[in-house]
PDB file of C-alpha atoms and ligand atoms in Angstrom:
ATOM      1  CA  MET A   1      15.549   7.128   5.477  1.00  0.00           C
ATOM      2  CA  ALA A   2      14.735   3.419   5.411  1.00  0.00           C
ATOM      3  CA  ILE A   3      14.445   1.742   2.010  1.00  0.00           C
ATOM      4  CA  PRO A   4      10.898   2.478   0.820  1.00  0.00           C
ATOM      5  CA  THR A   5       8.484  -0.315   0.052  1.00  0.00           C
ATOM      6  CA  PRO A   6       7.557  -0.682  -3.634  1.00  0.00           C
ATOM      7  CA  LEU A   7       4.259   1.115  -2.961  1.00  0.00           C
ATOM      8  CA  GLN A   8       5.960   4.006  -1.134  1.00  0.00           C
ATOM      9  CA  LYS A   9       8.486   4.189  -3.965  1.00  0.00           C
ATOM     10  CA  HIS A  10       5.671   4.412  -6.497  1.00  0.00           C
ATOM     11  CA  TYR A  11       4.215   7.450  -4.702  1.00  0.00           C
ATOM     12  CA  LEU A  12       7.625   9.038  -4.148  1.00  0.00           C
ATOM     13  CA  ASP A  13       8.409   8.592  -7.854  1.00  0.00           C
ATOM     14  CA  ALA A  14       5.020  10.063  -8.795  1.00  0.00           C
ATOM     15  CA  MET A  15       5.855  13.100  -6.643  1.00  0.00           C
ATOM     16  CA  GLY A  16       9.277  13.410  -8.243  1.00  0.00           C
ATOM     17  CA  ILE A  17      11.064  12.670  -4.947  1.00  0.00           C
ATOM     18  CA  GLN A  18      14.301  10.766  -5.327  1.00  0.00           C
ATOM     19  CA  VAL A  19      15.317   8.557  -2.444  1.00  0.00           C
ATOM     20  CA  TRP A  20      18.937   7.659  -1.945  1.00  0.00           C
ATOM     21  CA  GLN A  21      19.450   3.924  -2.099  1.00  0.00           C
ATOM     22  CA  GLU A  22      22.527   1.791  -1.812  1.00  0.00           C
ATOM     23  CA  LYS A  23      23.488   0.439  -5.231  1.00  0.00           C
ATOM     24  CA  GLN A  24      22.603  -3.223  -5.264  1.00  0.00           C
ATOM     25  CA  SER A  25      22.162  -5.931  -7.785  1.00  0.00           C
ATOM     26  CA  VAL A  26      18.547  -6.218  -8.845  1.00  0.00           C
ATOM     27  CA  ILE A  27      18.287  -9.774  -7.654  1.00  0.00           C
ATOM     28  CA  ASN A  28      19.196  -8.814  -4.109  1.00  0.00           C
ATOM     29  CA  ASP A  29      17.048  -5.733  -4.221  1.00  0.00           C
ATOM     30  CA  GLN A  30      13.503  -6.579  -3.205  1.00  0.00           C
ATOM     31  CA  THR A  31      12.302  -3.064  -4.028  1.00  0.00           C
ATOM     32  CA  ALA A  32      13.084  -3.670  -7.709  1.00  0.00           C
ATOM     33  CA  PHE A  33      10.285  -6.229  -7.845  1.00  0.00           C
ATOM     34  CA  SER A  34       6.704  -5.221  -8.248  1.00  0.00           C
ATOM     35  CA  PRO A  35       4.360  -5.896  -5.319  1.00  0.00           C
ATOM     36  CA  GLU A  36       2.056  -8.218  -7.218  1.00  0.00           C
ATOM     37  CA  ILE A  37       4.796 -10.816  -7.478  1.00  0.00           C
ATOM     38  CA  ASN A  38       3.997 -13.568  -5.078  1.00  0.00           C
ATOM     39  CA  LEU A  39       6.370 -16.298  -6.081  1.00  0.00           C
ATOM     40  CA  PRO A  40       9.043 -18.208  -4.157  1.00  0.00           C
ATOM     41  CA  ARG A  41      12.224 -16.143  -4.252  1.00  0.00           C
ATOM     42  CA  GLU A  42      14.235 -19.092  -5.517  1.00  0.00           C
ATOM     43  CA  SER A  43      11.912 -19.862  -8.417  1.00  0.00           C
ATOM     44  CA  TRP A  44      12.619 -19.419 -12.107  1.00  0.00           C
ATOM     45  CA  GLU A  45       9.456 -17.338 -12.575  1.00  0.00           C
ATOM     46  CA  PHE A  46      10.476 -14.973  -9.774  1.00  0.00           C
ATOM     47  CA  LEU A  47      13.852 -14.487 -11.422  1.00  0.00           C
ATOM     48  CA  LYS A  48      12.254 -13.922 -14.814  1.00  0.00           C
ATOM     49  CA  LYS A  49       9.655 -11.431 -13.613  1.00  0.00           C
ATOM     50  CA  GLY A  50      12.259  -9.494 -11.650  1.00  0.00           C
ATOM     51  CA  THR A  51      14.607  -9.439 -14.628  1.00  0.00           C
ATOM     52  CA  LEU A  52      11.932  -8.160 -16.991  1.00  0.00           C
ATOM     53  CA  GLN A  53      11.439  -5.160 -14.683  1.00  0.00           C
ATOM     54  CA  CYS A  54      15.133  -4.503 -14.044  1.00  0.00           C
ATOM     55  CA  GLN A  55      16.271  -0.896 -13.975  1.00  0.00           C
ATOM     56  CA  ALA A  56      19.626  -1.469 -12.322  1.00  0.00           C
ATOM     57  CA  CYS A  57      21.650   0.236 -15.047  1.00  0.00           C
ATOM     58  CA  HIS A  58      21.279   2.854 -17.745  1.00  0.00           C
ATOM     59  CA  LEU A  59      20.690   0.252 -20.472  1.00  0.00           C
ATOM     60  CA  SER A  60      17.134  -0.009 -19.122  1.00  0.00           C
ATOM     61  CA  LYS A  61      16.545   3.478 -20.523  1.00  0.00           C
ATOM     62  CA  THR A  62      17.506   2.632 -24.100  1.00  0.00           C
ATOM     63  CA  ARG A  63      16.293  -0.957 -24.417  1.00  0.00           C
ATOM     64  CA  GLN A  64      13.019  -1.949 -26.047  1.00  0.00           C
ATOM     65  CA  ASN A  65      12.883  -5.324 -24.327  1.00  0.00           C
ATOM     66  CA  VAL A  66      14.795  -7.247 -21.711  1.00  0.00           C
ATOM     67  CA  VAL A  67      16.164 -10.450 -23.225  1.00  0.00           C
ATOM     68  CA  PHE A  68      15.947 -12.967 -20.399  1.00  0.00           C
ATOM     69  CA  GLY A  69      16.861 -16.021 -22.483  1.00  0.00           C
ATOM     70  CA  SER A  70      14.981 -18.815 -24.196  1.00  0.00           C
ATOM     71  CA  GLY A  71      14.787 -22.560 -24.408  1.00  0.00           C
ATOM     72  CA  ASN A  72      14.510 -25.295 -21.832  1.00  0.00           C
ATOM     73  CA  PRO A  73      15.261 -24.206 -18.238  1.00  0.00           C
ATOM     74  CA  GLN A  74      16.072 -27.848 -17.459  1.00  0.00           C
ATOM     75  CA  ALA A  75      18.518 -28.211 -20.322  1.00  0.00           C
ATOM     76  CA  ASP A  76      21.779 -30.142 -20.078  1.00  0.00           C
ATOM     77  CA  LEU A  77      23.468 -27.551 -22.276  1.00  0.00           C
ATOM     78  CA  MET A  78      23.426 -23.832 -21.564  1.00  0.00           C
ATOM     79  CA  ILE A  79      24.744 -21.538 -24.287  1.00  0.00           C
ATOM     80  CA  ILE A  80      25.882 -18.070 -23.274  1.00  0.00           C
ATOM     81  CA  GLY A  81      26.458 -15.198 -25.677  1.00  0.00           C
ATOM     82  CA  GLU A  82      27.391 -11.587 -25.137  1.00  0.00           C
ATOM     83  CA  ALA A  83      24.411  -9.235 -25.273  1.00  0.00           C
ATOM     84  CA  PRO A  84      21.261  -8.696 -27.335  1.00  0.00           C
ATOM     85  CA  GLY A  85      21.572  -6.987 -30.698  1.00  0.00           C
ATOM     86  CA  ALA A  86      18.942  -4.892 -32.478  1.00  0.00           C
ATOM     87  CA  GLN A  87      16.652  -7.763 -33.466  1.00  0.00           C
ATOM     88  CA  GLU A  88      16.927  -9.450 -30.092  1.00  0.00           C
ATOM     89  CA  ASP A  89      16.083  -6.126 -28.428  1.00  0.00           C
ATOM     90  CA  SER A  90      13.016  -5.673 -30.575  1.00  0.00           C
ATOM     91  CA  GLN A  91      11.736  -9.258 -30.095  1.00  0.00           C
ATOM     92  CA  GLY A  92      12.878  -9.852 -26.512  1.00  0.00           C
ATOM     93  CA  LEU A  93      14.531 -13.131 -27.519  1.00  0.00           C
ATOM     94  CA  PRO A  94      18.200 -14.102 -27.784  1.00  0.00           C
ATOM     95  CA  PHE A  95      19.963 -14.899 -31.041  1.00  0.00           C
ATOM     96  CA  VAL A  96      17.132 -14.244 -33.473  1.00  0.00           C
ATOM     97  CA  GLY A  97      19.115 -12.330 -36.106  1.00  0.00           C
ATOM     98  CA  ARG A  98      21.570 -13.686 -38.687  1.00  0.00           C
ATOM     99  CA  ALA A  99      24.007 -14.826 -36.013  1.00  0.00           C
ATOM    100  CA  GLY A 100      21.090 -16.599 -34.340  1.00  0.00           C
ATOM    101  CA  GLN A 101      20.202 -18.430 -37.547  1.00  0.00           C
ATOM    102  CA  LEU A 102      23.779 -19.606 -37.786  1.00  0.00           C
ATOM    103  CA  LEU A 103      23.653 -20.719 -34.133  1.00  0.00           C
ATOM    104  CA  THR A 104      20.482 -22.714 -34.889  1.00  0.00           C
ATOM    105  CA  ASN A 105      22.289 -24.388 -37.792  1.00  0.00           C
ATOM    106  CA  MET A 106      25.359 -25.093 -35.653  1.00  0.00           C
ATOM    107  CA  LEU A 107      23.129 -26.806 -33.090  1.00  0.00           C
ATOM    108  CA  GLN A 108      21.372 -28.799 -35.793  1.00  0.00           C
ATOM    109  CA  ALA A 109      24.766 -30.035 -36.952  1.00  0.00           C
ATOM    110  CA  ILE A 110      25.097 -31.903 -33.641  1.00  0.00           C
ATOM    111  CA  GLY A 111      21.487 -33.035 -33.497  1.00  0.00           C
ATOM    112  CA  LEU A 112      20.189 -30.339 -31.141  1.00  0.00           C
ATOM    113  CA  THR A 113      17.303 -27.914 -31.483  1.00  0.00           C
ATOM    114  CA  ARG A 114      16.906 -24.641 -29.636  1.00  0.00           C
ATOM    115  CA  ASP A 115      14.167 -26.024 -27.417  1.00  0.00           C
ATOM    116  CA  LYS A 116      16.584 -28.659 -26.072  1.00  0.00           C
ATOM    117  CA  VAL A 117      19.105 -26.087 -24.786  1.00  0.00           C
ATOM    118  CA  PHE A 118      18.891 -22.825 -22.870  1.00  0.00           C
ATOM    119  CA  ILE A 119      20.306 -19.744 -24.582  1.00  0.00           C
ATOM    120  CA  ALA A 120      21.175 -16.624 -22.608  1.00  0.00           C
ATOM    121  CA  ASN A 121      23.548 -13.689 -22.688  1.00  0.00           C
ATOM    122  CA  VAL A 122      25.923 -12.040 -20.240  1.00  0.00           C
ATOM    123  CA  LEU A 123      23.896  -8.815 -20.580  1.00  0.00           C
ATOM    124  CA  LYS A 124      20.118  -8.895 -20.689  1.00  0.00           C
ATOM    125  CA  CYS A 125      19.736  -5.496 -22.381  1.00  0.00           C
ATOM    126  CA  ARG A 126      21.173  -4.205 -25.639  1.00  0.00           C
ATOM    127  CA  PRO A 127      24.159  -1.886 -25.435  1.00  0.00           C
ATOM    128  CA  PRO A 128      23.503   1.042 -27.823  1.00  0.00           C
ATOM    129  CA  ASN A 129      25.035   0.568 -31.285  1.00  0.00           C
ATOM    130  CA  ASN A 130      26.089  -2.968 -30.316  1.00  0.00           C
ATOM    131  CA  ARG A 131      29.169  -1.704 -28.515  1.00  0.00           C
ATOM    132  CA  ASP A 132      30.999  -4.022 -26.093  1.00  0.00           C
ATOM    133  CA  PRO A 133      29.420  -4.351 -22.647  1.00  0.00           C
ATOM    134  CA  GLN A 134      30.971  -1.952 -20.134  1.00  0.00           C
ATOM    135  CA  PRO A 135      32.375  -3.315 -16.859  1.00  0.00           C
ATOM    136  CA  GLU A 136      29.721  -1.568 -14.741  1.00  0.00           C
ATOM    137  CA  GLU A 137      26.933  -3.015 -16.924  1.00  0.00           C
ATOM    138  CA  VAL A 138      28.396  -6.489 -16.509  1.00  0.00           C
ATOM    139  CA  ALA A 139      28.736  -5.916 -12.766  1.00  0.00           C
ATOM    140  CA  GLN A 140      25.073  -4.908 -12.450  1.00  0.00           C
ATOM    141  CA  CYS A 141      23.678  -7.609 -14.713  1.00  0.00           C
ATOM    142  CA  THR A 142      25.520 -10.823 -14.065  1.00  0.00           C
ATOM    143  CA  SER A 143      23.827 -11.781 -10.804  1.00  0.00           C
ATOM    144  CA  ILE A 144      20.920 -12.696 -13.095  1.00  0.00           C
ATOM    145  CA  LEU A 145      23.091 -14.976 -15.217  1.00  0.00           C
ATOM    146  CA  THR A 146      24.644 -16.499 -12.085  1.00  0.00           C
ATOM    147  CA  LYS A 147      21.177 -17.299 -10.783  1.00  0.00           C
ATOM    148  CA  GLN A 148      20.098 -18.712 -14.143  1.00  0.00           C
ATOM    149  CA  ILE A 149      23.073 -21.077 -14.103  1.00  0.00           C
ATOM    150  CA  GLU A 150      22.340 -22.085 -10.503  1.00  0.00           C
ATOM    151  CA  LEU A 151      18.685 -22.842 -11.271  1.00  0.00           C
ATOM    152  CA  ILE A 152      19.234 -24.605 -14.601  1.00  0.00           C
ATOM    153  CA  GLU A 153      22.148 -26.695 -13.286  1.00  0.00           C
ATOM    154  CA  PRO A 154      23.372 -27.486 -16.813  1.00  0.00           C
ATOM    155  CA  LYS A 155      25.781 -30.367 -17.340  1.00  0.00           C
ATOM    156  CA  LEU A 156      27.800 -28.197 -19.717  1.00  0.00           C
ATOM    157  CA  ILE A 157      28.123 -24.494 -20.517  1.00  0.00           C
ATOM    158  CA  LEU A 158      29.162 -23.339 -23.973  1.00  0.00           C
ATOM    159  CA  ALA A 159      30.537 -19.806 -24.036  1.00  0.00           C
ATOM    160  CA  LEU A 160      30.152 -18.076 -27.386  1.00  0.00           C
ATOM    161  CA  GLY A 161      32.949 -15.643 -28.092  1.00  0.00           C
ATOM    162  CA  ARG A 162      35.498 -13.651 -26.175  1.00  0.00           C
ATOM    163  CA  ILE A 163      33.248 -11.469 -24.021  1.00  0.00           C
ATOM    164  CA  SER A 164      31.222 -14.381 -22.675  1.00  0.00           C
ATOM    165  CA  ALA A 165      34.284 -16.569 -22.090  1.00  0.00           C
ATOM    166  CA  HIS A 166      36.217 -13.762 -20.408  1.00  0.00           C
ATOM    167  CA  TYR A 167      33.394 -13.091 -18.015  1.00  0.00           C
ATOM    168  CA  LEU A 168      32.615 -16.733 -17.217  1.00  0.00           C
ATOM    169  CA  LEU A 169      36.261 -17.740 -16.782  1.00  0.00           C
ATOM    170  CA  GLN A 170      37.504 -14.451 -15.337  1.00  0.00           C
ATOM    171  CA  THR A 171      40.438 -14.433 -17.711  1.00  0.00           C
ATOM    172  CA  ASP A 172      41.649 -12.334 -20.604  1.00  0.00           C
ATOM    173  CA  GLN A 173      43.153 -15.125 -22.684  1.00  0.00           C
ATOM    174  CA  ALA A 174      42.807 -15.126 -26.455  1.00  0.00           C
ATOM    175  CA  LEU A 175      39.828 -17.038 -27.801  1.00  0.00           C
ATOM    176  CA  ALA A 176      42.047 -19.358 -29.840  1.00  0.00           C
ATOM    177  CA  ARG A 177      43.734 -20.448 -26.619  1.00  0.00           C
ATOM    178  CA  MET A 178      40.507 -20.844 -24.647  1.00  0.00           C
ATOM    179  CA  ARG A 179      39.030 -23.057 -27.373  1.00  0.00           C
ATOM    180  CA  GLU A 180      41.847 -25.492 -27.053  1.00  0.00           C
ATOM    181  CA  ARG A 181      40.979 -26.856 -23.661  1.00  0.00           C
ATOM    182  CA  ASP A 182      38.153 -27.779 -21.328  1.00  0.00           C
ATOM    183  CA  HIS A 183      37.307 -25.385 -18.510  1.00  0.00           C
ATOM    184  CA  VAL A 184      35.158 -25.234 -15.399  1.00  0.00           C
ATOM    185  CA  TYR A 185      32.788 -22.444 -14.406  1.00  0.00           C
ATOM    186  CA  GLN A 186      33.996 -21.997 -10.856  1.00  0.00           C
ATOM    187  CA  ALA A 187      30.822 -20.821  -9.089  1.00  0.00           C
ATOM    188  CA  THR A 188      28.964 -24.069  -9.781  1.00  0.00           C
ATOM    189  CA  GLN A 189      31.862 -26.294 -10.870  1.00  0.00           C
ATOM    190  CA  THR A 190      30.121 -26.764 -14.227  1.00  0.00           C
ATOM    191  CA  PRO A 191      32.241 -27.979 -17.163  1.00  0.00           C
ATOM    192  CA  LEU A 192      32.598 -25.201 -19.716  1.00  0.00           C
ATOM    193  CA  MET A 193      33.761 -25.045 -23.314  1.00  0.00           C
ATOM    194  CA  VAL A 194      34.477 -22.069 -25.529  1.00  0.00           C
ATOM    195  CA  THR A 195      33.858 -21.556 -29.218  1.00  0.00           C
ATOM    196  CA  TYR A 196      33.613 -18.714 -31.707  1.00  0.00           C
ATOM    197  CA  HIS A 197      30.706 -16.306 -31.563  1.00  0.00           C
ATOM    198  CA  PRO A 198      28.417 -16.889 -34.566  1.00  0.00           C
ATOM    199  CA  ALA A 199      28.579 -13.183 -35.460  1.00  0.00           C
ATOM    200  CA  TYR A 200      32.351 -13.593 -35.795  1.00  0.00           C
ATOM    201  CA  LEU A 201      31.802 -16.681 -37.966  1.00  0.00           C
ATOM    202  CA  LEU A 202      29.585 -14.648 -40.293  1.00  0.00           C
ATOM    203  CA  ARG A 203      32.530 -12.301 -40.805  1.00  0.00           C
ATOM    204  CA  SER A 204      35.147 -15.067 -40.867  1.00  0.00           C
ATOM    205  CA  PRO A 205      33.516 -18.125 -42.459  1.00  0.00           C
ATOM    206  CA  GLN A 206      36.915 -19.819 -42.803  1.00  0.00           C
ATOM    207  CA  ASP A 207      36.672 -20.596 -39.056  1.00  0.00           C
ATOM    208  CA  LYS A 208      33.316 -22.397 -39.314  1.00  0.00           C
ATOM    209  CA  LYS A 209      35.134 -25.706 -39.680  1.00  0.00           C
ATOM    210  CA  LYS A 210      36.928 -25.154 -36.376  1.00  0.00           C
ATOM    211  CA  SER A 211      33.676 -24.252 -34.693  1.00  0.00           C
ATOM    212  CA  LEU A 212      32.111 -27.471 -35.986  1.00  0.00           C
ATOM    213  CA  GLU A 213      35.015 -29.336 -34.385  1.00  0.00           C
ATOM    214  CA  ASP A 214      34.211 -27.551 -31.115  1.00  0.00           C
ATOM    215  CA  LEU A 215      30.565 -28.503 -31.384  1.00  0.00           C
ATOM    216  CA  LEU A 216      31.417 -32.138 -31.973  1.00  0.00           C
ATOM    217  CA  LYS A 217      33.428 -32.011 -28.739  1.00  0.00           C
ATOM    218  CA  VAL A 218      30.394 -30.447 -27.037  1.00  0.00           C
ATOM    219  CA  LYS A 219      28.261 -33.325 -28.298  1.00  0.00           C
ATOM    220  CA  ALA A 220      30.728 -35.926 -27.021  1.00  0.00           C
ATOM    221  CA  LYS A 221      31.052 -34.218 -23.655  1.00  0.00           C
ATOM    222  CA  LEU A 222      27.289 -33.950 -23.261  1.00  0.00           C
ATOM    223  CA  HIS A 223      26.932 -37.587 -24.184  1.00  0.00           C
ATOM    224  CA  SER A 224      29.432 -38.706 -21.557  1.00  0.00           C
ATOM    225  CA  ALA A 225      27.999 -36.337 -18.912  1.00  0.00           C
ATOM    226  CA  THR A 226      24.457 -37.629 -19.434  1.00  0.00           C
ATOM    227  CA  SER A 227      25.284 -41.318 -19.844  1.00  0.00           C
ATOM    228  CA  ILE A 228      27.179 -41.444 -16.508  1.00  0.00           C
ATOM    229  CA  GLN A 229      23.886 -40.888 -14.666  1.00  0.00           C
TER     230      GLN A 229
HETATM  231  N1  URA B   1      24.799 -11.759 -30.114  1.00  0.00           N
HETATM  232  C1  URA B   1      24.785 -12.185 -28.829  1.00  0.00           C
HETATM  233  O1  URA B   1      25.818 -12.312 -28.189  1.00  0.00           O
HETATM  234  N2  URA B   1      23.614 -12.445 -28.273  1.00  0.00           N
HETATM  235  C2  URA B   1      22.454 -12.354 -28.923  1.00  0.00           C
HETATM  236  O2  URA B   1      21.414 -12.627 -28.322  1.00  0.00           O
HETATM  237  C3  URA B   1      22.499 -11.923 -30.259  1.00  0.00           C
HETATM  238  C4  URA B   1      23.677 -11.637 -30.846  1.00  0.00           C
END
C-alpha cells in the first residue's frame, strides 16, 4: 500500500488499522507533519512544528514535552547538551534545572546571556530516569539537530559533555582529551569546542575552574570569528 496521506492516516488510526511504513527520520517523513502546516520546508518554523509532533521513537510515549531548544536561531554560538531531564521535560525548555542555572552563570562569566545563544540537545525528548540516550534514539532524533545546525549556521558550536561531543565528533575519546583541542563539526565545517557538562560540574565542582578556562577560549574564538567579517 502507498504511504497514506496525513488525513488517510488519521482515519486509519481511528479505525485501529496499522499501516506498514518504512522507518524514516521524522524530518524526511512528510506524513509525520500535520496537514495544517503550510510553511516552506526549509524554514525554522516548519522544523519546529514538525519536531513538536515527532513520534519517530518510543520516547514520544513517555515524554511530557518535546524540547526543541531555546534562544536566538541566528546566534553565533550554539550550545549542545545531551537530552532533557525531568524539569526540561515538564517545561519544554532546555537546561532549566540546576545544571541549567549553572550553564546560565557560566555564560554570564563570558558576558553572554541565554538569549544571545541557541541551546539545544542531541535528543529532543527525555529518556526515562535520565538514562543515557540509546543508539537507536540518537539515530532517529539527530536529523533534527543536523537541520538546526544547518539553519542557524553558528560560527561556533560548544558541546557540553561526553555524549554530545561523541555524537557531534563521531569519536569515543575521553572528555579530558577532547577539551584540549579545537575541533570541526564535519557536516557544516563549523568550529567546535568541548567542555564539561554542567551536571557533571555540579557533582565535581573542582573542575569548574577548567570549564571557565574553556569558556574563555570560547569567548576568544567567537571574538575572532565575528571580527573577521
Ligand atoms: N542536561 C542536558 O544535557 N540537557 C538539558 O536540557 C538539561 C540537562
